[in-house]
mmCIF file of C-alpha atoms in Angstrom:
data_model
loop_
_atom_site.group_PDB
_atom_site.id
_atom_site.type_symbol
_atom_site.label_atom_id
_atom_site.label_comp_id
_atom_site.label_asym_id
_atom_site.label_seq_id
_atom_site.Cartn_x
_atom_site.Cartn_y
_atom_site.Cartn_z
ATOM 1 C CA UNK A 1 -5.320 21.035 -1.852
ATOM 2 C CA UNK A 2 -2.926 18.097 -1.874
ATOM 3 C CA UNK A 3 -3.283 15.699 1.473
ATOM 4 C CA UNK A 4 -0.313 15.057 3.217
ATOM 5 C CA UNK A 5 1.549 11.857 2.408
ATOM 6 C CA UNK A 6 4.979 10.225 3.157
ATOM 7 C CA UNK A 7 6.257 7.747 1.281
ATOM 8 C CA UNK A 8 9.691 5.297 1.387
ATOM 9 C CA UNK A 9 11.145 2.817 -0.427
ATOM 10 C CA UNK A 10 13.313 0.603 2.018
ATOM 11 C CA UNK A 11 14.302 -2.734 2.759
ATOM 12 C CA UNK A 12 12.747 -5.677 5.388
ATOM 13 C CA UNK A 13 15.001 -6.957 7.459
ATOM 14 C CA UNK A 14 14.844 -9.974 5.255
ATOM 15 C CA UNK A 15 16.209 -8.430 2.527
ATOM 16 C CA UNK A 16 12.700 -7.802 0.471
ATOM 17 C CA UNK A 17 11.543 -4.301 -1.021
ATOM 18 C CA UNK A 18 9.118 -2.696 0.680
ATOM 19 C CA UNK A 19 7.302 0.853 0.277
ATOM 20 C CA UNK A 20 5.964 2.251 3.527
ATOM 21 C CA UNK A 21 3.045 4.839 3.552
ATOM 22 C CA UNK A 22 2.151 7.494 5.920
ATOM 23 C CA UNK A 23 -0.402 9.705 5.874
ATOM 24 C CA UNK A 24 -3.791 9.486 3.681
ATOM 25 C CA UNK A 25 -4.089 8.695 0.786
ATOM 26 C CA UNK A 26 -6.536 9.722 -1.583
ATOM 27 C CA UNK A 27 -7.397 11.558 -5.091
ATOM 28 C CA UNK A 28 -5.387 14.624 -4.319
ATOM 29 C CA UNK A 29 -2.301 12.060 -4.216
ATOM 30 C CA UNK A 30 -2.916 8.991 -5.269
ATOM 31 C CA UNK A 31 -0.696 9.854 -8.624
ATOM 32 C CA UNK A 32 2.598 9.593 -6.009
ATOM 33 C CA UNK A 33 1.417 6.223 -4.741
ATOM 34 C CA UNK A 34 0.721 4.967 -7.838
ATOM 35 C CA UNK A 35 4.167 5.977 -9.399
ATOM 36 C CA UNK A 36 5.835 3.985 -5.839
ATOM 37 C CA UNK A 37 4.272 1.166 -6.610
ATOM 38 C CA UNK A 38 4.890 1.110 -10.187
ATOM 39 C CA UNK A 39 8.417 1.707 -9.103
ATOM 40 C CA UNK A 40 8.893 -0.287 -6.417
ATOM 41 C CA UNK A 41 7.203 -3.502 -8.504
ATOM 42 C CA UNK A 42 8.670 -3.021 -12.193
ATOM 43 C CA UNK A 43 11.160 -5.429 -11.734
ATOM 44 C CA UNK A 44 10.928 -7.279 -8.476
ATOM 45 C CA UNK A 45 10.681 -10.932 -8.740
ATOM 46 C CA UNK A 46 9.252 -11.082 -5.031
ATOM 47 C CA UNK A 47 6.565 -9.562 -3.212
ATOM 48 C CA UNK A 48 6.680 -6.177 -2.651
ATOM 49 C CA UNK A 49 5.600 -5.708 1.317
ATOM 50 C CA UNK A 50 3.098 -1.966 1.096
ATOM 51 C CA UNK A 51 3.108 -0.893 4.192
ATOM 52 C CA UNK A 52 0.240 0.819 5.080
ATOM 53 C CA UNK A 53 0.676 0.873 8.770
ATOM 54 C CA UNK A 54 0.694 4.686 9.479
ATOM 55 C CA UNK A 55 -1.845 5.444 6.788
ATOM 56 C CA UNK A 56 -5.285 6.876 8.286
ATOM 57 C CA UNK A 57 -7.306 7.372 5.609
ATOM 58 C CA UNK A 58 -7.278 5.299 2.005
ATOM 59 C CA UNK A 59 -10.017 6.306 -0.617
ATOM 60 C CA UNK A 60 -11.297 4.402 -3.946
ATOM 61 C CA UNK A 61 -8.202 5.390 -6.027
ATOM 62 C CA UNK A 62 -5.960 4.265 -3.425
ATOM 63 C CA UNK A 63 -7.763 0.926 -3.519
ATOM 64 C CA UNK A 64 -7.462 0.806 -7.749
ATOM 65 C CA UNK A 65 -3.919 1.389 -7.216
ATOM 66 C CA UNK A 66 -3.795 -1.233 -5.473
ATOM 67 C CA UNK A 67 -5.867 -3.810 -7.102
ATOM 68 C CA UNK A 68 -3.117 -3.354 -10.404
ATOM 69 C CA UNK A 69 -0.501 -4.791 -8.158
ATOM 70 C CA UNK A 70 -2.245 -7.427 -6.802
ATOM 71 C CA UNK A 71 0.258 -9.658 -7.891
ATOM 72 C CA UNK A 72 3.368 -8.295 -6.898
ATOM 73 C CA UNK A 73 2.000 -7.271 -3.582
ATOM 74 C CA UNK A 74 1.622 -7.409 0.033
ATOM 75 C CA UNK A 75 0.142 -5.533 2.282
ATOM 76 C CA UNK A 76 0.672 -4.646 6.048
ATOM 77 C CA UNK A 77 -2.320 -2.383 7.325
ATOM 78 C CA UNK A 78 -3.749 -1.083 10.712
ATOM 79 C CA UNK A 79 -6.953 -2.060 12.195
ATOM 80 C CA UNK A 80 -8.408 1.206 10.650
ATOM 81 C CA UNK A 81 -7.860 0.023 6.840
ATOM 82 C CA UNK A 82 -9.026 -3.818 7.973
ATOM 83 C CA UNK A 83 -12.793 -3.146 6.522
ATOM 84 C CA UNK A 84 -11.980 -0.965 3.520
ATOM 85 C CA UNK A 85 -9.358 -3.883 2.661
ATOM 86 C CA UNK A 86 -11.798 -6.625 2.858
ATOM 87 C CA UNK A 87 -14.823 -4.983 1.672
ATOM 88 C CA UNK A 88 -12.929 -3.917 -1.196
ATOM 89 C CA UNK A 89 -12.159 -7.695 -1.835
ATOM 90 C CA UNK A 90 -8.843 -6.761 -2.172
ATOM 91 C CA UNK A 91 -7.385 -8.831 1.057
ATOM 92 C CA UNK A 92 -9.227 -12.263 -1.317
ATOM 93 C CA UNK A 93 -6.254 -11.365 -3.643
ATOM 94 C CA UNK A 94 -3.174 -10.131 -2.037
ATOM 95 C CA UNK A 95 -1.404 -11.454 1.588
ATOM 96 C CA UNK A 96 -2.503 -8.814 3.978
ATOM 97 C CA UNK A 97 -1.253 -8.880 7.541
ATOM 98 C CA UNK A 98 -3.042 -6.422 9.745
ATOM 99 C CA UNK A 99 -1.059 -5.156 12.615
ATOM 100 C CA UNK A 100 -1.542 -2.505 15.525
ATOM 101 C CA UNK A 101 -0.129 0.456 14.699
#
């Protein structure tokens, strides 16, 4: 059974590409995510802004996906995702703003 998940491709109001999530994401899905990202980062020169605001749930594959954009990434969370992020070591590598959702 797939989880449910959302996902966008949009533009900050400063005129950078971001991908917003909502939703959980985990095995059932994480192919989607993974195919936004690539996406979203194949040929950006700047950051791409993940936001992960409205996301409630992120599991290990989530987090991989993640760690093979660390460099073409940043990442706005909730105060939910603010442990997995960190004790995933993931927020040493990429920006990561949290923000309450």
């Amino acid at each position: 059974m797939n989880t449910e998940l959302t996902l966008h491709e949009t533009i900050t109001d400063g005129g950078a590409a971001a991908l917003e999530a909502v939703g959980e994401i985990d095995l059932s899905n994480v192919e989607a995510f993974s195919a936004a990202l690539e996406a979203a980062t194949g040929d950006a020169d700047s950051l791409l802004t993940v936001d992960l605001i409205h996301v409630t749930y992120l599991d290990s594959a989530a987090i991989n996906a993640l760690f093979r954009h660390v460099d073409h990434i940043s990442i706005l969370a909730n105060r939910l995702l603010k442990s997995i992020l960190t004790l995933s070591g993931l927020a040493d590598l990429v920006p990561v703003q949290i923000v309450d959702a």
